[in-house]
C-alpha positions as a LaTeX table, in Angstrom:
\begin{tabular}{lrrr}
\hline
Residue & $x$ (\AA) & $y$ (\AA) & $z$ (\AA) \\
\hline
Unk1 & 19.83 & $-29.15$ & 12.22 \\
Unk2 & 18.47 & $-25.64$ & 12.22 \\
Unk3 & 18.42 & $-23.46$ & 9.09 \\
Unk4 & 18.90 & $-20.36$ & 11.22 \\
Unk5 & 22.32 & $-18.81$ & 10.81 \\
Unk6 & 24.14 & $-17.74$ & 13.97 \\
Unk7 & 24.20 & $-14.03$ & 14.75 \\
Unk8 & 27.65 & $-12.61$ & 14.27 \\
Unk9 & 29.29 & $-9.23$ & 14.46 \\
Unk10 & 30.88 & $-7.15$ & 17.13 \\
Unk11 & 28.35 & $-4.31$ & 17.22 \\
Unk12 & 25.22 & $-5.02$ & 19.29 \\
Unk13 & 21.85 & $-3.55$ & 18.30 \\
Unk14 & 21.29 & $-0.03$ & 19.60 \\
Unk15 & 18.03 & 1.66 & 20.53 \\
Unk16 & 16.93 & 4.76 & 18.62 \\
Unk17 & 14.52 & 7.27 & 20.08 \\
Unk18 & 11.93 & 6.43 & 22.69 \\
Unk19 & 10.25 & 3.62 & 20.76 \\
Unk20 & 10.68 & $-0.11$ & 20.94 \\
Unk21 & 12.45 & $-0.39$ & 17.60 \\
Unk22 & 15.98 & $-1.68$ & 17.46 \\
Unk23 & 18.43 & $-0.19$ & 14.96 \\
Unk24 & 20.86 & $-2.58$ & 13.35 \\
Unk25 & 24.07 & $-1.06$ & 11.99 \\
Unk26 & 24.07 & $-0.98$ & 8.19 \\
Unk27 & 26.94 & $-3.43$ & 7.79 \\
Unk28 & 24.85 & $-6.06$ & 9.56 \\
Unk29 & 21.58 & $-5.27$ & 7.79 \\
Unk30 & 21.76 & $-8.31$ & 5.54 \\
Unk31 & 22.65 & $-11.74$ & 6.75 \\
Unk32 & 24.52 & $-14.34$ & 4.75 \\
Unk33 & 24.64 & $-17.95$ & 5.78 \\
Unk34 & 27.87 & $-19.89$ & 5.98 \\
Unk35 & 26.96 & $-21.70$ & 2.75 \\
Unk36 & 26.79 & $-18.36$ & 0.87 \\
Unk37 & 23.00 & $-18.06$ & 0.51 \\
Unk38 & 21.37 & $-14.83$ & 1.70 \\
Unk39 & 18.25 & $-14.54$ & 3.83 \\
Unk40 & 15.12 & $-13.35$ & 2.09 \\
Unk41 & 11.62 & $-12.31$ & 3.04 \\
Unk42 & 8.42 & $-13.17$ & 1.18 \\
Unk43 & 5.15 & $-11.36$ & 1.85 \\
Unk44 & 1.86 & $-13.20$ & 1.60 \\
Unk45 & $-0.68$ & $-12.12$ & $-1.03$ \\
Unk46 & $-2.84$ & $-10.78$ & 1.81 \\
Unk47 & 0.00 & $-8.60$ & 3.11 \\
Unk48 & 0.70 & $-7.34$ & $-0.41$ \\
Unk49 & $-2.99$ & $-6.47$ & $-0.84$ \\
Unk50 & $-3.06$ & $-4.56$ & 2.46 \\
Unk51 & 0.03 & $-2.64$ & 1.42 \\
Unk52 & $-1.69$ & $-1.56$ & $-1.80$ \\
Unk53 & $-4.80$ & $-0.55$ & 0.14 \\
Unk54 & $-2.70$ & 1.79 & 2.29 \\
Unk55 & $-1.53$ & 3.56 & $-0.86$ \\
Unk56 & $-5.08$ & 4.45 & $-1.94$ \\
Unk57 & $-6.19$ & 8.06 & $-1.49$ \\
Unk58 & $-8.44$ & 9.04 & 1.37 \\
Unk59 & $-12.20$ & 8.65 & 0.93 \\
Unk60 & $-13.97$ & 11.87 & $-0.04$ \\
Unk61 & $-16.95$ & 11.63 & 2.30 \\
Unk62 & $-18.32$ & 15.00 & 1.23 \\
Unk63 & $-18.49$ & 13.90 & $-2.42$ \\
Unk64 & $-20.10$ & 10.57 & $-1.49$ \\
Unk65 & $-22.73$ & 12.33 & 0.64 \\
Unk66 & $-23.47$ & 14.77 & $-2.16$ \\
Unk67 & $-23.93$ & 12.02 & $-4.75$ \\
Unk68 & $-26.10$ & 9.97 & $-2.37$ \\
Unk69 & $-28.31$ & 13.01 & $-1.82$ \\
Unk70 & $-28.55$ & 13.65 & $-5.58$ \\
Unk71 & $-29.52$ & 10.00 & $-6.13$ \\
Unk72 & $-32.18$ & 10.23 & $-3.40$ \\
Unk73 & $-33.54$ & 13.46 & $-4.91$ \\
Unk74 & $-33.41$ & 11.93 & $-8.41$ \\
Unk75 & $-31.27$ & 14.84 & $-9.61$ \\
Unk76 & $-28.09$ & 12.90 & $-10.39$ \\
Unk77 & $-27.67$ & 12.92 & $-14.16$ \\
Unk78 & $-25.80$ & 9.88 & $-15.36$ \\
Unk79 & $-25.80$ & 10.87 & $-19.05$ \\
Unk80 & $-23.55$ & 13.90 & $-18.44$ \\
Unk81 & $-21.14$ & 11.83 & $-16.35$ \\
Unk82 & $-21.12$ & 9.05 & $-18.96$ \\
Unk83 & $-20.41$ & 11.49 & $-21.81$ \\
Unk84 & $-17.54$ & 13.04 & $-19.85$ \\
Unk85 & $-16.08$ & 9.61 & $-19.05$ \\
Unk86 & $-16.28$ & 8.54 & $-22.70$ \\
Unk87 & $-14.59$ & 11.78 & $-23.81$ \\
Unk88 & $-11.80$ & 11.24 & $-21.26$ \\
Unk89 & $-11.29$ & 7.66 & $-22.42$ \\
Unk90 & $-11.21$ & 8.75 & $-26.07$ \\
Unk91 & $-8.55$ & 11.38 & $-25.26$ \\
Unk92 & $-6.43$ & 8.71 & $-23.56$ \\
Unk93 & $-6.56$ & 6.57 & $-26.69$ \\
Unk94 & $-5.45$ & 9.36 & $-29.00$ \\
\hline
\end{tabular}
């Protein structure tokens, strides 16, 4: 037998806007099987990872170009950046 519960309800899906998405009325948003168990969705680790990637801020290309140029010109001073990072970390601990 199939584990798929039959679709029930008197309200058919309705289209919203000009897109292809179908809007389900809120009372039919969750489905419960005849044995009382509810449907559930599990996302793969890959899908979860992609979701987190979308939350990252945009890349600052201007900053990357500037640092690459400083590295090429041998004018990028790591000591100053390291001291600032250590100070920031120390403040977080206090």
